[in-house]
Amino acid sequence: MATASQAPAGTDLQQLARQHLWMHFSRMGAYGPDHEIPIITRAEGCYVYDEHGNRYLDGLSGLFCCNAGHGRTEYGEAAARQVEELDFYTLWSYAHPKAIELAARIASMTPGDLNRVFFTSGGSEAVESALKLARNYHRVHGKGQKHKVIAREVAYHGTSLGALSATGITELRSQFEPLAPGGCHVPNTNIYRWPEERDPLWAADAIEERIVFEGPETVAAVILEPVQNAGGCFVPPDGYFQRVREICDQYDVLMISDEVICAWGRLGHYFGCDRFDYVPDMITVAKALTSAYAPMGGLIASDKVAAPFMEGDASFAHGFTFAGHPIAAAIAMANLDVFEQEDLCGHVLRKEGEFRQMLESLHELPIVGDVRGAGYFHAVELVKDKETKESFNDEESEKLLRGFLSGELYKRGLICRADDRGDPVVQLSPPLIADTEQFEEIHDVLHSVLSEAWDQVVGGSRSSTASAPRRRSSL
């Protein structure tokens, strides 16, 4: 069996990666002699560097997670101190100081009575835990038929089979079906695509309609992101989450705030639900809990939801070996120290207007249809016609995003997401330490590349024969 240690002398990283590394969500066949695999070798602040020494602005914060920026050696020092004290012990029937301290610290930051922290190793595990807890909670109250979860169209909630049942992206779901039963979907808050006369709370009311349609006695939970990631940073209309809270209370349905992306300062608050003034029954977190310096996630549950499992011989029969890992917990504590000492949430709130104004200035380009988002989490939607909001069909979107934008943005030194899990968008989520210098750099790259995209891609499509329209979820 071939191994890296047996590779011929002089074999480079590109060759080894092509032979042995299976990258996630990647078209592996796209990499060949004429298309290098991007190999990132070091990072500092808002920037990362590849194997050739080229510098890139990390406009995606790794994957919405390096919130405190790269290269903070104090996190490594915290990890080293923890190794000297306790390298690892599981939370299966045991506890250790760092997990206890971190859970207490998180509980002190949450709204309402969300005081119980169930650690995981990442975001999909956090969502999976929330969905299992919702079912279990109703079952112990004699309502075992309540198992369904209502989520939004185009929303992404994770890759495990349970979390995937809540994910509302057909292309991600279909190849792994049949999924865990019970996933139901309702319209999202893509206000840009709504008729002007539509009631702002239409999408919230659609949740009630779906609960009634499914039968309230069968619905366990509603899961929503404060700002929906997939589709391009959909923000809620005023009053949306308050209406959803009312609906959940009326039908005895648990409300899960999926904050794997939106927590830990991304929206200028420790939790996205604080930004939009609602108190859920559960919050899922991951990614920036450690600013991605170690894998860690968690489910934060209210006292009400946790109560049945805190008495007698009851148990929530669920867990993960590495959840609450002492080293990850130590890094998370160091991360939260940095958040407090440098007031990263306050920095986002002070600078988000400037960040948004920079992106809004791109409206002068004919390809920019909408700019939306909150905090340091925004998207630019791309269109063929600003007046009619005409989008791109599948063939055009493929050419625009993968054939041009993704590669060209990277070549110009900007890492961001060119995505079409919905209509084509470019997403930006820079580290929370980003400031005017980084905003200007983002603007300059986006302006030039989007201008070229219009000339090369859109101009060509206007003269070609029209093809099938793009598939889009109901609006």
Coordinates of C-alpha atoms in Angstrom, one line a residue:
M1 CA 0.0 0.0 0.0
A2 CA 1.4 3.4 -1.0
T3 CA 1.8 6.0 1.7
A4 CA 3.1 9.5 1.8
S5 CA 6.3 8.3 3.5
Q6 CA 6.9 6.0 0.6
A7 CA 6.5 8.8 -2.0
P8 CA 9.6 9.3 -4.2
A9 CA 12.1 12.0 -3.1
G10 CA 11.1 15.4 -4.5
T11 CA 7.4 14.6 -4.8
D12 CA 5.6 17.9 -4.3
L13 CA 2.5 18.7 -2.3
Q14 CA 0.4 19.1 -5.5
Q15 CA 1.1 15.6 -6.6
L16 CA 0.5 14.2 -3.1
A17 CA -2.7 16.1 -2.8
R18 CA -4.0 14.8 -6.1
Q19 CA -3.1 11.2 -5.2
H20 CA -4.2 11.1 -1.6
L21 CA -6.3 14.0 -0.3
W22 CA -10.1 13.9 -0.8
M23 CA -11.2 17.5 -0.3
H24 CA -14.7 18.4 0.8
F25 CA -17.5 19.7 -1.5
S26 CA -14.9 19.7 -4.2
R27 CA -14.9 18.6 -7.9
M28 CA -11.7 16.6 -7.6
G29 CA -11.6 15.9 -11.3
A30 CA -11.2 19.7 -12.0
Y31 CA -7.6 19.6 -10.6
G32 CA -4.9 18.6 -13.1
P33 CA -1.7 19.9 -14.6
D34 CA -3.3 23.1 -15.8
H35 CA -5.3 23.7 -12.6
E36 CA -3.4 23.6 -9.3
I37 CA -5.0 22.8 -6.0
P38 CA -4.9 25.9 -3.9
I39 CA -2.6 25.0 -1.0
I40 CA -2.7 27.5 1.9
T41 CA 0.5 27.2 4.0
R42 CA 0.4 30.1 6.5
A43 CA -1.8 32.9 7.8
E44 CA -1.7 36.1 9.8
G45 CA -4.4 38.6 10.7
C46 CA -6.9 38.9 7.8
Y47 CA -4.6 37.2 5.3
V48 CA -3.5 33.8 4.2
Y49 CA -0.6 32.7 2.0
D50 CA -0.3 29.9 -0.5
E51 CA 2.7 27.6 -1.2
H52 CA 4.1 30.1 -3.7
G53 CA 4.1 32.9 -1.2
N54 CA 1.1 34.8 -2.7
R55 CA -1.1 36.7 -0.2
Y56 CA -4.9 36.6 -0.1
L57 CA -7.4 38.5 1.9
D58 CA -9.5 35.9 3.7
G59 CA -12.8 37.4 2.9
L60 CA -14.6 34.3 4.1
S61 CA -12.9 33.9 7.5
G62 CA -11.9 30.4 6.6
L63 CA -15.5 29.3 6.3
F64 CA -17.3 31.9 8.4
C65 CA -15.2 30.8 11.4
C66 CA -11.8 32.6 11.9
N67 CA -13.5 35.5 13.5
A68 CA -10.6 36.7 15.7
G69 CA -8.2 36.6 12.7
H70 CA -5.3 34.3 12.0
G71 CA -2.0 33.7 13.8
R72 CA -2.9 34.4 17.4
T73 CA -0.1 32.6 19.2
E74 CA -1.8 33.1 22.6
Y75 CA -4.3 30.4 21.5
G76 CA -1.5 28.0 21.0
E77 CA -0.1 28.9 24.4
A78 CA -3.4 28.2 26.0
A79 CA -3.5 24.8 24.3
A80 CA 0.0 24.0 25.4
R81 CA -0.8 24.9 29.0
Q82 CA -3.8 22.6 28.9
V83 CA -1.8 19.7 27.5
E84 CA 0.5 20.0 30.5
E85 CA -2.5 19.8 32.8
L86 CA -4.9 17.5 31.1
D87 CA -4.6 16.5 27.5
F88 CA -7.9 14.7 27.1
Y89 CA -10.8 13.2 28.9
T90 CA -14.3 12.4 27.6
L91 CA -17.5 13.9 28.9
W92 CA -19.2 10.5 28.9
S93 CA -20.1 10.3 32.6
Y94 CA -17.1 12.4 33.5
A95 CA -16.4 16.2 33.6
H96 CA -13.2 18.2 33.5
P97 CA -12.5 21.8 34.6
K98 CA -12.2 23.5 31.2
A99 CA -15.5 22.1 29.9
I100 CA -17.2 23.2 33.1
E101 CA -15.7 26.7 33.0
L102 CA -16.5 27.2 29.3
A103 CA -20.1 25.9 29.8
A104 CA -20.7 28.4 32.6
R105 CA -19.1 31.2 30.7
I106 CA -21.3 30.6 27.6
A107 CA -24.4 30.3 29.9
S108 CA -23.6 33.7 31.3
M109 CA -23.7 35.2 27.8
T110 CA -26.9 33.7 26.5
P111 CA -30.4 35.3 26.5
G112 CA -33.3 34.0 28.6
D113 CA -32.8 30.7 30.4
L114 CA -30.5 29.0 27.9
N115 CA -28.2 27.7 30.6
R116 CA -27.3 24.1 29.6
V117 CA -24.4 23.5 27.1
F118 CA -24.1 20.2 25.4
F119 CA -20.7 20.2 23.6
T120 CA -20.1 18.7 20.1
S121 CA -17.1 18.6 17.7
G122 CA -18.7 20.8 15.0
G123 CA -21.8 22.4 13.5
S124 CA -23.5 19.4 11.9
E125 CA -23.2 17.5 15.2
A126 CA -24.7 20.5 17.0
V127 CA -27.7 20.5 14.7
E128 CA -28.0 16.7 14.9
S129 CA -28.0 17.0 18.7
A130 CA -30.7 19.7 18.6
L131 CA -33.0 17.7 16.4
K132 CA -32.6 14.5 18.5
L133 CA -33.1 16.5 21.7
A134 CA -36.3 18.0 20.3
R135 CA -37.7 14.6 19.6
N136 CA -36.6 13.2 22.9
Y137 CA -38.1 16.2 24.8
H138 CA -41.5 15.7 23.4
R139 CA -41.3 11.9 23.8
V140 CA -40.6 12.2 27.6
H141 CA -43.8 14.4 27.8
G142 CA -45.8 11.6 26.2
K143 CA -45.8 13.2 22.7
G144 CA -43.6 10.8 20.8
Q145 CA -45.4 11.5 17.5
K146 CA -43.9 15.0 17.4
H147 CA -40.8 14.2 15.3
K148 CA -41.0 16.6 12.3
V149 CA -38.8 19.6 11.8
I150 CA -39.7 22.7 9.8
A151 CA -36.9 24.5 8.1
R152 CA -36.6 27.0 5.2
E153 CA -36.0 26.4 1.5
V154 CA -32.4 26.8 0.4
A155 CA -31.2 26.8 4.0
Y156 CA -28.2 24.7 4.9
H157 CA -28.1 23.0 8.3
G158 CA -25.4 20.4 8.0
T159 CA -24.3 17.2 6.3
S160 CA -25.2 14.4 8.7
L161 CA -28.4 12.6 7.6
G162 CA -30.5 14.2 10.4
A163 CA -29.2 17.7 9.7
L164 CA -29.5 17.1 6.0
S165 CA -33.2 16.4 6.4
A166 CA -33.5 19.9 7.6
T167 CA -31.3 21.3 4.8
G168 CA -33.4 22.8 2.1
I169 CA -31.1 22.4 -0.9
T170 CA -32.3 19.7 -3.3
E171 CA -28.9 19.0 -4.9
L172 CA -27.3 18.3 -1.5
R173 CA -30.2 16.1 -0.3
S174 CA -31.2 14.0 -3.4
Q175 CA -28.0 12.0 -3.8
F176 CA -28.2 10.7 -0.2
E177 CA -31.9 9.9 0.1
P178 CA -33.8 8.4 1.8
L179 CA -32.9 10.8 4.7
A180 CA -34.1 10.8 8.3
P181 CA -37.9 11.3 8.1
G182 CA -39.6 14.4 9.1
G183 CA -38.0 17.3 7.2
C184 CA -40.5 19.9 6.0
H185 CA -39.7 23.2 4.3
V186 CA -41.3 26.6 4.0
P187 CA -40.3 29.8 2.1
N188 CA -37.3 31.8 3.2
T189 CA -37.0 35.6 3.6
N190 CA -35.5 36.4 0.2
I191 CA -37.2 39.8 0.3
Y192 CA -35.4 40.9 -2.9
R193 CA -37.6 38.4 -4.8
W194 CA -40.9 39.2 -3.1
P195 CA -43.6 41.3 -4.7
E196 CA -43.7 44.8 -3.2
E197 CA -47.2 44.4 -1.9
R198 CA -46.4 41.2 0.1
D199 CA -47.1 41.2 3.8
P200 CA -43.7 41.4 5.6
L201 CA -44.7 38.5 7.9
W202 CA -45.8 36.3 5.0
A203 CA -42.9 33.9 5.5
A204 CA -43.5 33.6 9.2
D205 CA -47.2 32.9 8.7
A206 CA -46.1 30.2 6.2
I207 CA -44.6 28.3 9.2
E208 CA -47.9 28.3 11.0
E209 CA -49.6 27.0 7.8
R210 CA -47.1 24.2 7.5
I211 CA -47.5 23.2 11.1
V212 CA -51.3 23.0 10.7
F213 CA -50.9 21.1 7.4
E214 CA -48.6 18.5 9.0
G215 CA -50.6 18.4 12.2
P216 CA -49.2 20.1 15.3
E217 CA -49.2 16.8 17.1
T218 CA -46.4 15.7 14.7
V219 CA -44.1 18.7 14.6
A220 CA -41.2 18.8 17.1
A221 CA -39.2 21.9 16.1
V222 CA -38.6 24.8 13.8
I223 CA -35.0 25.5 12.9
L224 CA -33.9 28.9 11.5
E225 CA -30.7 30.8 11.1
P226 CA -30.8 34.5 12.2
V227 CA -29.4 35.4 8.8
Q228 CA -29.8 32.6 6.3
N229 CA -26.5 31.7 4.8
A230 CA -27.3 29.6 1.7
G231 CA -29.0 31.7 -1.0
G232 CA -27.0 34.7 0.1
C233 CA -27.5 36.3 3.6
F234 CA -31.2 36.5 3.7
V235 CA -32.2 38.9 6.6
P236 CA -35.6 38.7 8.4
P237 CA -38.2 41.4 8.0
D238 CA -39.1 43.3 11.2
G239 CA -41.1 41.2 13.5
Y240 CA -40.4 37.9 11.7
F241 CA -38.8 36.1 14.6
Q242 CA -41.2 37.5 17.2
R243 CA -44.1 36.0 15.1
V244 CA -42.3 32.7 14.8
R245 CA -41.8 32.6 18.6
E246 CA -45.6 33.2 19.0
I247 CA -46.3 30.4 16.5
C248 CA -44.0 27.9 18.2
D249 CA -45.5 28.7 21.6
Q250 CA -49.0 28.3 20.3
Y251 CA -48.4 24.8 18.9
D252 CA -46.0 23.5 21.5
V253 CA -43.1 23.4 19.0
L254 CA -39.5 24.1 20.0
M255 CA -37.6 26.9 18.3
I256 CA -34.0 26.2 17.3
S257 CA -31.8 29.1 16.4
D258 CA -29.1 27.7 14.2
E259 CA -26.1 30.0 14.9
V260 CA -23.2 27.9 13.6
I261 CA -22.3 30.9 11.5
C262 CA -24.2 33.8 13.1
A263 CA -22.9 33.4 16.7
W264 CA -19.7 34.8 18.2
G265 CA -19.7 38.3 16.7
R266 CA -20.5 37.7 13.1
L267 CA -23.6 39.9 13.4
G268 CA -22.1 42.2 16.0
H269 CA -23.4 40.2 19.0
Y270 CA -22.4 37.0 20.7
F271 CA -25.6 35.5 19.4
G272 CA -27.6 36.3 16.4
C273 CA -30.9 36.0 18.3
D274 CA -29.7 39.0 20.4
R275 CA -29.4 41.0 17.1
F276 CA -33.0 40.3 16.2
D277 CA -34.4 40.3 19.8
Y278 CA -35.8 36.8 20.2
V279 CA -35.2 34.0 22.7
P280 CA -35.2 30.5 21.2
D281 CA -35.4 27.2 23.1
M282 CA -32.1 26.0 21.7
I283 CA -29.1 27.6 20.0
T284 CA -26.6 25.6 17.9
V285 CA -23.0 27.0 17.7
A286 CA -19.7 25.9 16.3
K287 CA -17.0 27.5 14.0
A288 CA -16.0 30.7 15.7
L289 CA -16.5 29.4 19.3
T290 CA -12.7 28.8 19.0
S291 CA -12.2 31.1 16.0
A292 CA -11.5 27.8 14.3
Y293 CA -8.2 27.2 16.1
A294 CA -9.7 23.9 17.2
P295 CA -12.8 22.0 16.2
M296 CA -15.7 22.6 18.6
G297 CA -19.4 23.1 18.6
G298 CA -22.3 23.0 21.0
L299 CA -26.0 22.9 21.6
I300 CA -27.2 25.4 24.2
A301 CA -30.6 24.4 25.6
S302 CA -33.1 26.2 27.9
D303 CA -33.7 25.1 31.4
K304 CA -37.2 24.0 30.3
V305 CA -35.9 21.7 27.5
A306 CA -33.1 20.3 29.7
A307 CA -35.2 19.7 32.8
P308 CA -36.6 16.2 31.9
F309 CA -33.1 14.9 31.6
M310 CA -31.8 16.3 34.9
E311 CA -33.8 14.1 37.3
G312 CA -33.7 10.6 38.5
D313 CA -32.4 7.9 36.1
A314 CA -33.2 10.0 33.0
S315 CA -30.5 10.4 30.3
F316 CA -30.1 12.0 26.9
A317 CA -28.6 9.0 25.3
H318 CA -26.4 10.9 22.8
G319 CA -22.8 12.1 22.6
F320 CA -19.5 12.3 20.8
T321 CA -16.1 11.1 22.0
F322 CA -14.2 14.4 21.5
A323 CA -17.0 16.8 22.5
G324 CA -15.8 19.4 25.0
H325 CA -12.2 18.4 24.4
P326 CA -10.0 20.0 27.1
I327 CA -7.7 21.6 24.5
A328 CA -10.5 22.9 22.4
A329 CA -12.2 24.3 25.5
A330 CA -9.0 26.0 26.6
I331 CA -8.7 27.6 23.2
A332 CA -12.4 28.7 23.3
M333 CA -11.8 30.4 26.7
A334 CA -8.7 32.2 25.2
N335 CA -10.9 33.2 22.2
L336 CA -13.6 34.7 24.4
D337 CA -10.9 36.6 26.3
V338 CA -9.8 38.2 23.1
F339 CA -13.4 39.0 22.2
E340 CA -13.8 40.9 25.5
Q341 CA -10.4 42.5 25.6
E342 CA -10.6 43.8 22.0
D343 CA -14.4 44.4 22.0
L344 CA -14.7 42.6 18.6
C345 CA -18.5 42.7 18.7
G346 CA -18.4 46.4 19.3
H347 CA -15.9 46.8 16.4
V348 CA -18.3 45.0 14.1
L349 CA -21.2 47.2 15.1
R350 CA -19.1 50.4 14.7
K351 CA -17.7 49.4 11.3
E352 CA -20.6 47.4 9.6
G353 CA -22.1 50.6 8.2
E354 CA -18.8 51.3 6.4
F355 CA -18.6 47.7 5.2
R356 CA -22.1 47.9 3.9
Q357 CA -21.6 51.2 2.2
M358 CA -18.6 49.9 0.4
L359 CA -20.6 47.0 -1.0
E360 CA -23.6 49.2 -1.8
S361 CA -21.3 51.3 -4.0
L362 CA -21.1 48.3 -6.3
H363 CA -24.7 49.0 -7.3
E364 CA -23.2 51.2 -10.1
L365 CA -22.3 48.0 -11.9
P366 CA -25.0 46.5 -14.2
I367 CA -24.4 43.0 -12.8
V368 CA -25.2 43.9 -9.2
G369 CA -28.8 43.4 -8.3
D370 CA -28.9 43.4 -4.5
V371 CA -26.7 43.8 -1.5
R372 CA -28.0 42.3 1.8
G373 CA -26.8 41.0 5.1
A374 CA -25.9 42.2 8.6
G375 CA -22.7 42.8 10.6
Y376 CA -19.7 41.2 8.8
F377 CA -21.9 38.8 6.9
H378 CA -23.1 40.1 3.5
A379 CA -23.9 39.0 0.0
V380 CA -24.0 40.6 -3.4
E381 CA -26.6 39.1 -5.8
L382 CA -25.8 39.0 -9.4
V383 CA -28.4 39.6 -12.2
K384 CA -28.6 39.9 -16.0
D385 CA -31.1 42.7 -15.8
K386 CA -31.4 45.1 -12.8
E387 CA -34.8 46.4 -13.9
T388 CA -36.5 43.0 -14.1
K389 CA -34.2 41.2 -11.6
E390 CA -33.7 38.5 -14.3
S391 CA -31.3 35.9 -13.0
F392 CA -29.0 33.5 -14.7
N393 CA -30.1 30.0 -15.9
D394 CA -28.1 27.0 -14.8
E395 CA -25.7 27.0 -17.8
E396 CA -25.0 30.7 -17.4
S397 CA -24.5 30.4 -13.7
E398 CA -22.0 27.7 -14.1
K399 CA -20.0 29.8 -16.6
L400 CA -20.2 32.9 -14.4
L401 CA -19.3 31.4 -11.1
R402 CA -17.1 28.4 -11.7
G403 CA -15.9 29.3 -15.1
F404 CA -14.9 32.8 -14.3
L405 CA -15.6 34.4 -10.9
S406 CA -14.2 31.9 -8.4
G407 CA -10.9 31.5 -10.1
E408 CA -10.5 35.2 -11.0
L409 CA -11.3 36.5 -7.5
Y410 CA -8.7 34.1 -6.1
K411 CA -6.1 35.2 -8.7
R412 CA -6.7 38.8 -7.7
G413 CA -6.0 38.0 -4.1
L414 CA -9.5 37.7 -2.6
I415 CA -11.0 34.6 -1.1
C416 CA -14.8 34.8 -0.9
R417 CA -17.7 32.6 -1.9
A418 CA -19.2 32.7 -5.4
D419 CA -22.3 30.5 -4.8
D420 CA -25.5 29.5 -6.6
R421 CA -27.4 27.5 -4.0
G422 CA -30.3 29.7 -5.0
D423 CA -29.6 32.7 -7.3
P424 CA -25.9 33.6 -8.0
V425 CA -24.3 35.6 -5.2
V426 CA -20.9 36.6 -4.0
Q427 CA -20.6 36.3 -0.2
L428 CA -18.3 38.2 2.1
S429 CA -17.6 37.4 5.8
P430 CA -14.2 38.8 6.7
P431 CA -12.5 38.3 10.1
L432 CA -14.0 40.6 12.7
I433 CA -10.7 42.5 13.0
A434 CA -11.1 43.7 9.4
D435 CA -11.1 47.5 8.9
T436 CA -11.1 50.2 6.3
E437 CA -7.9 48.9 4.6
Q438 CA -9.5 45.5 4.0
F439 CA -12.8 47.0 2.9
E440 CA -11.0 49.0 0.2
E441 CA -9.1 46.0 -0.9
I442 CA -12.4 44.0 -1.2
H443 CA -14.0 46.8 -3.2
D444 CA -11.2 47.1 -5.6
V445 CA -11.1 43.4 -6.4
L446 CA -14.8 43.0 -6.6
H447 CA -15.3 46.1 -8.8
S448 CA -12.8 45.0 -11.4
V449 CA -13.7 41.3 -11.5
L450 CA -17.5 41.9 -11.6
S451 CA -17.0 44.5 -14.3
E452 CA -15.1 41.9 -16.4
A453 CA -17.7 39.2 -15.6
W454 CA -20.4 41.4 -17.1
D455 CA -18.4 41.9 -20.3
Q456 CA -17.2 38.3 -20.7
V457 CA -20.1 36.3 -19.4
V458 CA -23.2 38.4 -19.6
G459 CA -22.4 40.1 -22.9
G460 CA -21.9 36.7 -24.4
S461 CA -25.1 35.3 -23.1
R462 CA -27.2 38.1 -24.5
S463 CA -26.2 37.1 -28.0
S464 CA -26.7 33.4 -27.5
T465 CA -29.9 31.4 -27.7
A466 CA -31.8 31.4 -24.5
S467 CA -31.7 28.1 -22.5
A468 CA -33.8 26.7 -19.7
P469 CA -34.5 29.1 -16.8
R470 CA -32.8 28.6 -13.5
R471 CA -34.6 26.3 -11.0
R472 CA -35.6 28.3 -8.0
S473 CA -37.6 27.4 -4.8
S474 CA -41.0 29.0 -4.4
L475 CA -41.0 32.6 -3.5

